[in-house]
mmCIF file of N, CA and C in Angstrom:
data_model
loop_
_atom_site.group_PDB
_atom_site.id
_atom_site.type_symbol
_atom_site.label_atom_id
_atom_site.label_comp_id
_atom_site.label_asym_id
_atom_site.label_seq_id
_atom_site.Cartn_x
_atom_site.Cartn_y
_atom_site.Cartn_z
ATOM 1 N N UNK A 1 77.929 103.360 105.963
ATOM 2 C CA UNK A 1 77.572 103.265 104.554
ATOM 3 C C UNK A 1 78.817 103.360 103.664
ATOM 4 N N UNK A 2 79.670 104.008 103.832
ATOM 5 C CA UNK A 2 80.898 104.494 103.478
ATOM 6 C C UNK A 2 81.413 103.137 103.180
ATOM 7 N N UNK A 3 82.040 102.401 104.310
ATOM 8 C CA UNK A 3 82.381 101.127 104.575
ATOM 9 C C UNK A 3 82.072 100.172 103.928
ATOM 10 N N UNK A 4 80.548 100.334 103.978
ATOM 11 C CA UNK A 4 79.794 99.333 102.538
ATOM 12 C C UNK A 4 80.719 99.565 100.825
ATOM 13 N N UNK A 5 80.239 100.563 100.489
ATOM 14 C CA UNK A 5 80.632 100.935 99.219
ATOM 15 C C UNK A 5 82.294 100.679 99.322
ATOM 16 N N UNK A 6 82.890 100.883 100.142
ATOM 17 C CA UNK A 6 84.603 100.957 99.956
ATOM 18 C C UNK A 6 84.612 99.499 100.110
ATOM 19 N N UNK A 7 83.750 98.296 100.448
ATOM 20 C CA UNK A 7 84.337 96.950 100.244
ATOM 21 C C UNK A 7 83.521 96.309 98.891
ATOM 22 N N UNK A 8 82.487 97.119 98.931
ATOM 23 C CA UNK A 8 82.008 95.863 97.371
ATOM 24 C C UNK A 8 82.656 97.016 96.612
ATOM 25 N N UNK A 9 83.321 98.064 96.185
ATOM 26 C CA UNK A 9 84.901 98.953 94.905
ATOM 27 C C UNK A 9 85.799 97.845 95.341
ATOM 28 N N UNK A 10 86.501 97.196 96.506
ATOM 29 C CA UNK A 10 87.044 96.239 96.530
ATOM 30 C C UNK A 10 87.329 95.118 96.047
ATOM 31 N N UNK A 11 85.935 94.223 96.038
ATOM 32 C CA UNK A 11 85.759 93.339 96.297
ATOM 33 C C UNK A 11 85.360 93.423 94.401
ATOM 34 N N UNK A 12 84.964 94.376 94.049
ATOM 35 C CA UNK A 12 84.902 94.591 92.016
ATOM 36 C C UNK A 12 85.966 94.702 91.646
ATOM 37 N N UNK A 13 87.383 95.098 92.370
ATOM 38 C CA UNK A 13 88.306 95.130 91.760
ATOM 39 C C UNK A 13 89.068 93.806 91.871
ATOM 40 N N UNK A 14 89.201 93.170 93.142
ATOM 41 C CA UNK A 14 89.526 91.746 92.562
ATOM 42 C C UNK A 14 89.079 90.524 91.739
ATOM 43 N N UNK A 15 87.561 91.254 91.372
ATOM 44 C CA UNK A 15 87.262 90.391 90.051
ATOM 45 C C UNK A 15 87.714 90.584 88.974
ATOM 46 N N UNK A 16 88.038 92.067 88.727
ATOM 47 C CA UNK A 16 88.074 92.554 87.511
ATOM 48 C C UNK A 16 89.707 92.418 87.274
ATOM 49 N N UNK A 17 90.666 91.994 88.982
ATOM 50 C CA UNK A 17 91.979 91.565 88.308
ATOM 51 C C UNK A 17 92.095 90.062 87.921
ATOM 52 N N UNK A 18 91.260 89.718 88.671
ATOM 53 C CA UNK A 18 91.178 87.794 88.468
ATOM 54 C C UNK A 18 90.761 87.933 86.955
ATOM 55 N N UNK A 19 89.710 88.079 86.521
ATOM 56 C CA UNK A 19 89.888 88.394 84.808
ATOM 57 C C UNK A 19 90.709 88.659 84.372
ATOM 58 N N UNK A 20 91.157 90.045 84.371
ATOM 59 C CA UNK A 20 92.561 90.072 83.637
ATOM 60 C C UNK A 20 93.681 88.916 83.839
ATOM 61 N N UNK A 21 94.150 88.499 84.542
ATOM 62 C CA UNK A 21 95.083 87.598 84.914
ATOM 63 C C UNK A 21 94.797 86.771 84.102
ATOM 64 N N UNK A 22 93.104 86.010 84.080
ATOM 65 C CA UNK A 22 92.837 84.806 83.013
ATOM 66 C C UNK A 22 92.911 85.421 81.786
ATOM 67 N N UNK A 23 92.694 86.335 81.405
ATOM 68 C CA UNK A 23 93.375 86.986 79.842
ATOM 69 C C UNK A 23 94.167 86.992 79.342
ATOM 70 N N UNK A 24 95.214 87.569 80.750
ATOM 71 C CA UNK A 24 96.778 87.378 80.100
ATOM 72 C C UNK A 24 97.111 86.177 80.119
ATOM 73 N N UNK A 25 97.024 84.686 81.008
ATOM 74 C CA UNK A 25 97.637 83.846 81.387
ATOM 75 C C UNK A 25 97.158 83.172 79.814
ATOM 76 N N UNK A 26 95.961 82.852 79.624
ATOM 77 C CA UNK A 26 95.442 82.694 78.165
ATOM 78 C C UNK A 26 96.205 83.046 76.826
ATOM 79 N N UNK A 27 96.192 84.356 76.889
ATOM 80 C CA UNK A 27 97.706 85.378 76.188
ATOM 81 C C UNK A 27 98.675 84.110 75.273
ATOM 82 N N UNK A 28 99.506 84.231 76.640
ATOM 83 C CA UNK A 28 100.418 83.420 76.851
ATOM 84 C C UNK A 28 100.667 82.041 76.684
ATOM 85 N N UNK A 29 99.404 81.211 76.761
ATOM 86 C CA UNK A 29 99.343 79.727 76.372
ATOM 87 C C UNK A 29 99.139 79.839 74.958
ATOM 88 N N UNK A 30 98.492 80.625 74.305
ATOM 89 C CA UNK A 30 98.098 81.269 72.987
ATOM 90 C C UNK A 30 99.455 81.381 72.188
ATOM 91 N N UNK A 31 100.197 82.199 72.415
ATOM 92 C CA UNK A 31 101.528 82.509 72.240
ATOM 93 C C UNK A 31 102.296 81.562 72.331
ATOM 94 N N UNK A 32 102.490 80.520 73.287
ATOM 95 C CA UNK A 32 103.396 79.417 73.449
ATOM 96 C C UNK A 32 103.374 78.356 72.451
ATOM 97 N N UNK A 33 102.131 78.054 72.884
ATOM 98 C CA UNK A 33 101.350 77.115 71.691
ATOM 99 C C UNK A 33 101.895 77.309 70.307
ATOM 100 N N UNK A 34 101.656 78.379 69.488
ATOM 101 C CA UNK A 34 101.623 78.745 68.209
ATOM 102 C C UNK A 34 103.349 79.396 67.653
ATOM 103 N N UNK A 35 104.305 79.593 68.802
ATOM 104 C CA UNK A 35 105.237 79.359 68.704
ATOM 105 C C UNK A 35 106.077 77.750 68.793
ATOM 106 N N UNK A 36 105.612 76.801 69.431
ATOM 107 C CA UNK A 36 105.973 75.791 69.006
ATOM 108 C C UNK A 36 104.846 75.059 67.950
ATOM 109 N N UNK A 37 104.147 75.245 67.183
ATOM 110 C CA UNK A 37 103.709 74.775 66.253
ATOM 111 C C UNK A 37 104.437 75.378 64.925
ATOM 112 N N UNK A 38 104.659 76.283 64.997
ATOM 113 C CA UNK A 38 106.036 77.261 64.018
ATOM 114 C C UNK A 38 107.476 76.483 63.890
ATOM 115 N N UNK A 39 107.595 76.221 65.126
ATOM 116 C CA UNK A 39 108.531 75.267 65.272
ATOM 117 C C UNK A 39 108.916 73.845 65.374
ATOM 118 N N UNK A 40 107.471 73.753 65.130
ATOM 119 C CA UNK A 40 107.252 71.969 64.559
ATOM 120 C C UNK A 40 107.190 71.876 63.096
ATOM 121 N N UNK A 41 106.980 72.581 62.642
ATOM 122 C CA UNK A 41 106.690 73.019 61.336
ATOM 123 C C UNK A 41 107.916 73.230 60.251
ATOM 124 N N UNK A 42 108.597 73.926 60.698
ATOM 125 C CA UNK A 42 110.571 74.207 60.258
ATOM 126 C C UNK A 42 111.431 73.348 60.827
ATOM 127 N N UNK A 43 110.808 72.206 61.949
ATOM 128 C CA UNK A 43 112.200 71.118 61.813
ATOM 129 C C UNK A 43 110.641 70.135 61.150
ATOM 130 N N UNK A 44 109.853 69.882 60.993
ATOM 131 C CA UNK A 44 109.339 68.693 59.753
ATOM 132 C C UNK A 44 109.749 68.958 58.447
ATOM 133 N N UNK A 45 109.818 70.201 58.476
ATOM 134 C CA UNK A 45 110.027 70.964 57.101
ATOM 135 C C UNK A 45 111.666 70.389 56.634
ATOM 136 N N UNK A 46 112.500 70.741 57.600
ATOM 137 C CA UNK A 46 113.586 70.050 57.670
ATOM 138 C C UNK A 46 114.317 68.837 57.543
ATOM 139 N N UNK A 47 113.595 67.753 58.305
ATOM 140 C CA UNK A 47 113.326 66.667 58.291
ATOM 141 C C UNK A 47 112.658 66.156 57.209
ATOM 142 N N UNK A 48 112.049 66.783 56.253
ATOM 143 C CA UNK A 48 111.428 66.148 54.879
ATOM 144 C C UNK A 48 112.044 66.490 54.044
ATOM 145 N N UNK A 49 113.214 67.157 54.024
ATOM 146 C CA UNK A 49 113.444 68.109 53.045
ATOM 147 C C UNK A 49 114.484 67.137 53.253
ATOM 148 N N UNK A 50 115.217 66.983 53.698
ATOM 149 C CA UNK A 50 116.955 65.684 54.244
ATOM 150 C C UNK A 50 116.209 64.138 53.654
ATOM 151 N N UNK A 51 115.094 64.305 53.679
ATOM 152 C CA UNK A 51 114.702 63.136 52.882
ATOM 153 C C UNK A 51 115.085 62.648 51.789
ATOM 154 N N UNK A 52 114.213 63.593 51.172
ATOM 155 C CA UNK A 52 114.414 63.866 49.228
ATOM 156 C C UNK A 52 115.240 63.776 48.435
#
């Protein structure tokens, strides 16, 4: 019985890291993303401004 319970605490904890992982990895595309849109933003900004 022991055995039972010590593999499905297991087997809950690699779900519950596979989630996290898709959280953080998410995080991070989140973050990437919106740092180069910042930075699309200040060289258009740039680029329109050398226009004028």
């Amino acid at each position: 019985m022991n055995l039972l319970v010590a593999i499905a605490v297991f087997v809950a904890a690699i779900f519950v890291l596979v989630a996290l992982l898709k959280v953080a990895f998410s995080l991070i595309v989140v973050g990437l993303s919106l740092a180069l849109a910042v930075a699309g933003y200040f060289l258009a900004e740039k680029l329109i401004g050398q226009g004028r």
